[in-house]
Coordinates of C-alpha atoms and ligand atoms in Angstrom, one line a residue:
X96 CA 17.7 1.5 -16.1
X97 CA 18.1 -0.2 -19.4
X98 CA 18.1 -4.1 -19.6
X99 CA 17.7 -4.7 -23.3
X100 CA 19.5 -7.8 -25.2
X101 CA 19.8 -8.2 -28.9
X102 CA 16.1 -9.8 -29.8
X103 CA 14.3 -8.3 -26.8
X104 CA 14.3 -4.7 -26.9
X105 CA 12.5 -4.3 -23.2
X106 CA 13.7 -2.8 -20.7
X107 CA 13.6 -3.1 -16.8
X108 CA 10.3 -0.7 -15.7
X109 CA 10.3 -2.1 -11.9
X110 CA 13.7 -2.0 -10.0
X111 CA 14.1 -5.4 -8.1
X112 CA 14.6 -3.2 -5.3
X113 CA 10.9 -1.9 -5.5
X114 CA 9.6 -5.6 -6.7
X115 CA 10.9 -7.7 -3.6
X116 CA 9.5 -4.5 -1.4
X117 CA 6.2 -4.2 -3.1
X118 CA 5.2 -8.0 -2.5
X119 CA 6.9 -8.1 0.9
X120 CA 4.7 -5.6 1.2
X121 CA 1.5 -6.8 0.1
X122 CA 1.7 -10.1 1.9
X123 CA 2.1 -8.0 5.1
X124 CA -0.1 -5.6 4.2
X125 CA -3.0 -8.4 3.8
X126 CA -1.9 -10.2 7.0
X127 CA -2.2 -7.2 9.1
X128 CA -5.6 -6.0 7.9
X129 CA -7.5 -9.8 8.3
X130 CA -5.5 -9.7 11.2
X131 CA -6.6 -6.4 12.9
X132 CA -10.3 -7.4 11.5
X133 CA -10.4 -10.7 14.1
X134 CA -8.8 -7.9 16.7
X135 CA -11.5 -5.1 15.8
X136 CA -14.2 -7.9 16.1
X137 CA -13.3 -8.2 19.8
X138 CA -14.3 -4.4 20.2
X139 CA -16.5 -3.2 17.5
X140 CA -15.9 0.3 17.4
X141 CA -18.8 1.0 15.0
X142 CA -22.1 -0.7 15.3
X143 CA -20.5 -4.0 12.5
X144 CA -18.3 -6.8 12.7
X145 CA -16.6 -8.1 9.5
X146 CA -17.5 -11.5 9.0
X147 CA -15.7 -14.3 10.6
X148 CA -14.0 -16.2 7.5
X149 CA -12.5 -12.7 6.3
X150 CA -10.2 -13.0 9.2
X151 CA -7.0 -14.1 10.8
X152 CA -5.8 -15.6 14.1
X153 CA -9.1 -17.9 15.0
X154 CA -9.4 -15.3 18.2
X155 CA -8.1 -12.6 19.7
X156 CA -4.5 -13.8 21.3
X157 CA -4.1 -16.0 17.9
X158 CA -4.7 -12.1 15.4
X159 CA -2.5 -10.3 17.9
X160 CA 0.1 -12.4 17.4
X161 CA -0.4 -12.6 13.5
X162 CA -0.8 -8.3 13.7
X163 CA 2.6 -7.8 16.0
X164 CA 4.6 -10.5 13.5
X165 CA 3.6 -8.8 10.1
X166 CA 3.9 -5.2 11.9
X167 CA 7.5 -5.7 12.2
X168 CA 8.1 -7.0 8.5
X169 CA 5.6 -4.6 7.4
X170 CA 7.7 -1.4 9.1
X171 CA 11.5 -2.6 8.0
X172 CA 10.2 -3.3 4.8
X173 CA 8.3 -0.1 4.3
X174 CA 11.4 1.4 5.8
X175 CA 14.0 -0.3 3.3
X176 CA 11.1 1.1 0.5
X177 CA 11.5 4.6 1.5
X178 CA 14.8 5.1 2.2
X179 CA 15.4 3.5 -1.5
X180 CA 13.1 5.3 -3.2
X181 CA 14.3 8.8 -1.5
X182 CA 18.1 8.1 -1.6
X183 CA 17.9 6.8 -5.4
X184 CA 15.7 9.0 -6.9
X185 CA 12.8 6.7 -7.7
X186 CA 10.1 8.5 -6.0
X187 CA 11.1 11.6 -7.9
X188 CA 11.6 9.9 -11.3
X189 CA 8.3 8.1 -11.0
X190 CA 5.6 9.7 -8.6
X191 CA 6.9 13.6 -9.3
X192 CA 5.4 16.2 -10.6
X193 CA 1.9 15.5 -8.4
X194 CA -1.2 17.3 -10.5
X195 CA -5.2 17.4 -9.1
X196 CA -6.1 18.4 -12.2
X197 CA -4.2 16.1 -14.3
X198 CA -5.3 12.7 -11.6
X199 CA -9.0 14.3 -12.3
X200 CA -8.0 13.9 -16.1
X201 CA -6.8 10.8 -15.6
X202 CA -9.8 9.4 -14.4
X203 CA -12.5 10.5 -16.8
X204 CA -10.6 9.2 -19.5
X205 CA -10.2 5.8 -17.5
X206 CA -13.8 5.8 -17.4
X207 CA -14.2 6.1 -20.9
X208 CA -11.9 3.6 -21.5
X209 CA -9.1 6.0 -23.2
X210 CA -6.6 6.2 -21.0
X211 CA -3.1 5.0 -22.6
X212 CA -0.8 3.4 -19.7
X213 CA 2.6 3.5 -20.9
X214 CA 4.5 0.8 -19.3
X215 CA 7.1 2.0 -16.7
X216 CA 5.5 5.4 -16.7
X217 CA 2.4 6.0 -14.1
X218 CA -0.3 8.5 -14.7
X219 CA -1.1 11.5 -12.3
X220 CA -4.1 9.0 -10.6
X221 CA -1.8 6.6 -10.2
X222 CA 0.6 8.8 -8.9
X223 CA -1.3 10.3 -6.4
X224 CA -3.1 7.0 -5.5
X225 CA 0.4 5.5 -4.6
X226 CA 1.8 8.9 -2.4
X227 CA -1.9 9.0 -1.2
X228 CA -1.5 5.0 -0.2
X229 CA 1.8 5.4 1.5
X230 CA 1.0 8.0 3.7
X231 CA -2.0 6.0 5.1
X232 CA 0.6 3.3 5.5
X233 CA 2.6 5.8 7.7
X234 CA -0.4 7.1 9.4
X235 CA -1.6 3.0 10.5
X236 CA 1.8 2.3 11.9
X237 CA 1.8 5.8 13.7
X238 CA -1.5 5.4 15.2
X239 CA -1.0 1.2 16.0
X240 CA 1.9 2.6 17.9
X241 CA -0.1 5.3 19.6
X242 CA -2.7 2.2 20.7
X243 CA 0.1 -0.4 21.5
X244 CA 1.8 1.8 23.9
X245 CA -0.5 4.4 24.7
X246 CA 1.6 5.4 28.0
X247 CA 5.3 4.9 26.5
X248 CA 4.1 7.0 23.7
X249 CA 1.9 9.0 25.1
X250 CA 3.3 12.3 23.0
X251 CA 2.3 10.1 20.2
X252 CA -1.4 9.4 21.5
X253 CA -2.0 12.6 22.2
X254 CA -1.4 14.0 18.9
X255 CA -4.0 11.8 17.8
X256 CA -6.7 13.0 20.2
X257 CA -6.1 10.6 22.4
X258 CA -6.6 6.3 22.5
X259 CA -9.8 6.2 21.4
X260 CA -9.7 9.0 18.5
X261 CA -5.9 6.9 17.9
X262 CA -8.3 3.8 17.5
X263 CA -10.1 5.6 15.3
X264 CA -7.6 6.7 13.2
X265 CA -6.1 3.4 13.3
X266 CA -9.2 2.4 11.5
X267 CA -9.6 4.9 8.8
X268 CA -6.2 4.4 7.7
X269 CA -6.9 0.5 7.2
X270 CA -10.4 1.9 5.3
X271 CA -8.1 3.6 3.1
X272 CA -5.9 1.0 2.3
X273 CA -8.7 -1.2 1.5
X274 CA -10.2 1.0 -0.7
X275 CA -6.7 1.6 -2.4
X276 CA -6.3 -1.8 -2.8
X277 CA -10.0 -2.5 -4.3
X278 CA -8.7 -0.1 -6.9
X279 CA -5.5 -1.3 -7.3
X280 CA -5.9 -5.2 -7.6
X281 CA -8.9 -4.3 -10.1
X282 CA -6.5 -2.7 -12.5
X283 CA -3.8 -4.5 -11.9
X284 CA -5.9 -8.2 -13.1
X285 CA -7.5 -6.0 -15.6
X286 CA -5.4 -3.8 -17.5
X287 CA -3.6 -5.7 -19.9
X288 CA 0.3 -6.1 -19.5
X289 CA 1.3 -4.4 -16.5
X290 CA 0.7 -6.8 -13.6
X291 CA 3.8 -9.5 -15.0
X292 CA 6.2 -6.5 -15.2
X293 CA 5.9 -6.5 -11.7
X294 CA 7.2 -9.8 -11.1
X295 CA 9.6 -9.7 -13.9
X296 CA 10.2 -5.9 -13.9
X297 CA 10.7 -6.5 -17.8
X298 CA 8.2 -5.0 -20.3
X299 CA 8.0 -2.3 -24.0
X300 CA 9.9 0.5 -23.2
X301 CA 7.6 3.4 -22.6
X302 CA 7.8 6.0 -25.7
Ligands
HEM469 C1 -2.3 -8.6 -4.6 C2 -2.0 -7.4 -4.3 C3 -1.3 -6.4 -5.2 C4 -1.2 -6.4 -6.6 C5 -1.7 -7.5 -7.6 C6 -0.4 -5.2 -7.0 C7 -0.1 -4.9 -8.3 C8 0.7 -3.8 -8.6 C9 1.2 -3.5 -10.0 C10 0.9 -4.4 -11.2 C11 1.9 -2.4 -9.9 C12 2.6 -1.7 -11.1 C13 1.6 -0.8 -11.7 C14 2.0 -0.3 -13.1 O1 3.1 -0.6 -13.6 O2 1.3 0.6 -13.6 C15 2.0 -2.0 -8.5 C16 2.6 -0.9 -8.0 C17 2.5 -0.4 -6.8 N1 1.7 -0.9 -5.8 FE1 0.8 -2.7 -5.8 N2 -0.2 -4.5 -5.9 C18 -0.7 -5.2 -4.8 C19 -0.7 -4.8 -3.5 C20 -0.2 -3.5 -3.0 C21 -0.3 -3.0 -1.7 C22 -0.9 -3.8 -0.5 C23 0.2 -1.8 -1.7 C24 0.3 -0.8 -0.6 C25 -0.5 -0.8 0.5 C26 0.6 -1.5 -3.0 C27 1.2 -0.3 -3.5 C28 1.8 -0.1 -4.7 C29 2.7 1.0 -4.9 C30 3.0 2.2 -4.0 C31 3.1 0.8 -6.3 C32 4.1 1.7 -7.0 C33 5.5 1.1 -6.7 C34 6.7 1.9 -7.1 O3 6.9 2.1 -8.3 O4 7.4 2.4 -6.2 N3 0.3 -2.6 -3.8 N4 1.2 -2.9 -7.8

């Protein structure tokens, strides 16, 4: 989609479509995992709690509340994302072809500092970092589901082993969003240039 105007030859790299979804997003997104940290401190699954002032809701009634609220934006919005990004091509302009070998690549030159990012155009980590980030998006709400109503959707809890495996589940998904996003924010402050283009959507048009 081409935006350019006389003196400024940029171009639009991030639909607004995709912008207003990506930080509706991330502000759910962080609400639901300091949220679900005050809820998992309740019940420590593993033998660790995460410390108090990482998380939201005061106590357990006040994080439910918080989680349920933000689950709801955090579905319809995921849902408007991927029904957009399917129906207008976006996912397939900008996430397809998926290579291994090229994200592998990708990564040994990041480490040696020579990886080129193009603005507008992601690079096979990227792009399998974001399919890879989604699905654990899909697999959290799939499993919360399978642990909110464990007898309604008991079809659902079963095919994840059952409640507690589902709690389990539940948890690696947010471990893998975390992780995602430890990557994410890091290069997103650090690389120069492409953090504003996601506000604006504006930047150099890739070559
Ligand atoms: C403070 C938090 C965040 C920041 C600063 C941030 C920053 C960014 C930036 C700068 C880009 C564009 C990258 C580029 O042009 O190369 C991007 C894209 C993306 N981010 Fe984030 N992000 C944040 C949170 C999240 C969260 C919570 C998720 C998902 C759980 C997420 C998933 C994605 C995805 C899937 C894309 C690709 C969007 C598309 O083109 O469809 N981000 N983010």
């Amino acid at each position: 989609m081409v935006a350019a105007s006389g003196a400024d030859a940029r171009k639009t790299i991030h639909p607004l479509f995709v912008r207003v979804t990506h930080w509706v997003n991330a502000f759910a997104i962080f609400v639901m995992v300091l949220s679900g940290w005050r809820i998992y401190n309740a019940s420590p699954l593993f033998g660790f709690e995460f410390p108090a002032g990482f998380t939201l809701g005061g106590w357990l009634a006040g994080a439910l509340a918080w989680h349920f609220a933000a689950m709801w934006l955090l579905a319809l919005n995921g849902f408007a994302y991927l029904a957009y990004g399917l129906v207008s091509g976006h996912f397939r302009r900008s996430f397809l072809p998926i290579s291994f070998g090229g994200a592998l690549d990708d990564v040994f030159l990041a480490m040696r500092g020579l990886l080129d990012h193009a603005p507008g155009r992601y690079n096979a980590a990227q792009r399998l970092l974001y399919i890879g980030v989604i699905l654990a998006v899909i697999v959290a709400i799939l499993s919360g589901l399978a642990i909110w109503k464990p007898v309604q959707l008991q079809t659902l809890t079963a095919a994840m082993g059952g409640y507690e495996a589902a709690r389990r589940v539940h948890f690696f998904a947010m471990a893998a969003i975390v992780a995602f996003l430890v990557v994410h924010i890091g290069l997103a402050v650090s690389v120069k240039g492409i953090l504003a283009p996601m506000f604006t959507g504006r930047a150099e048009a890739p070559r």
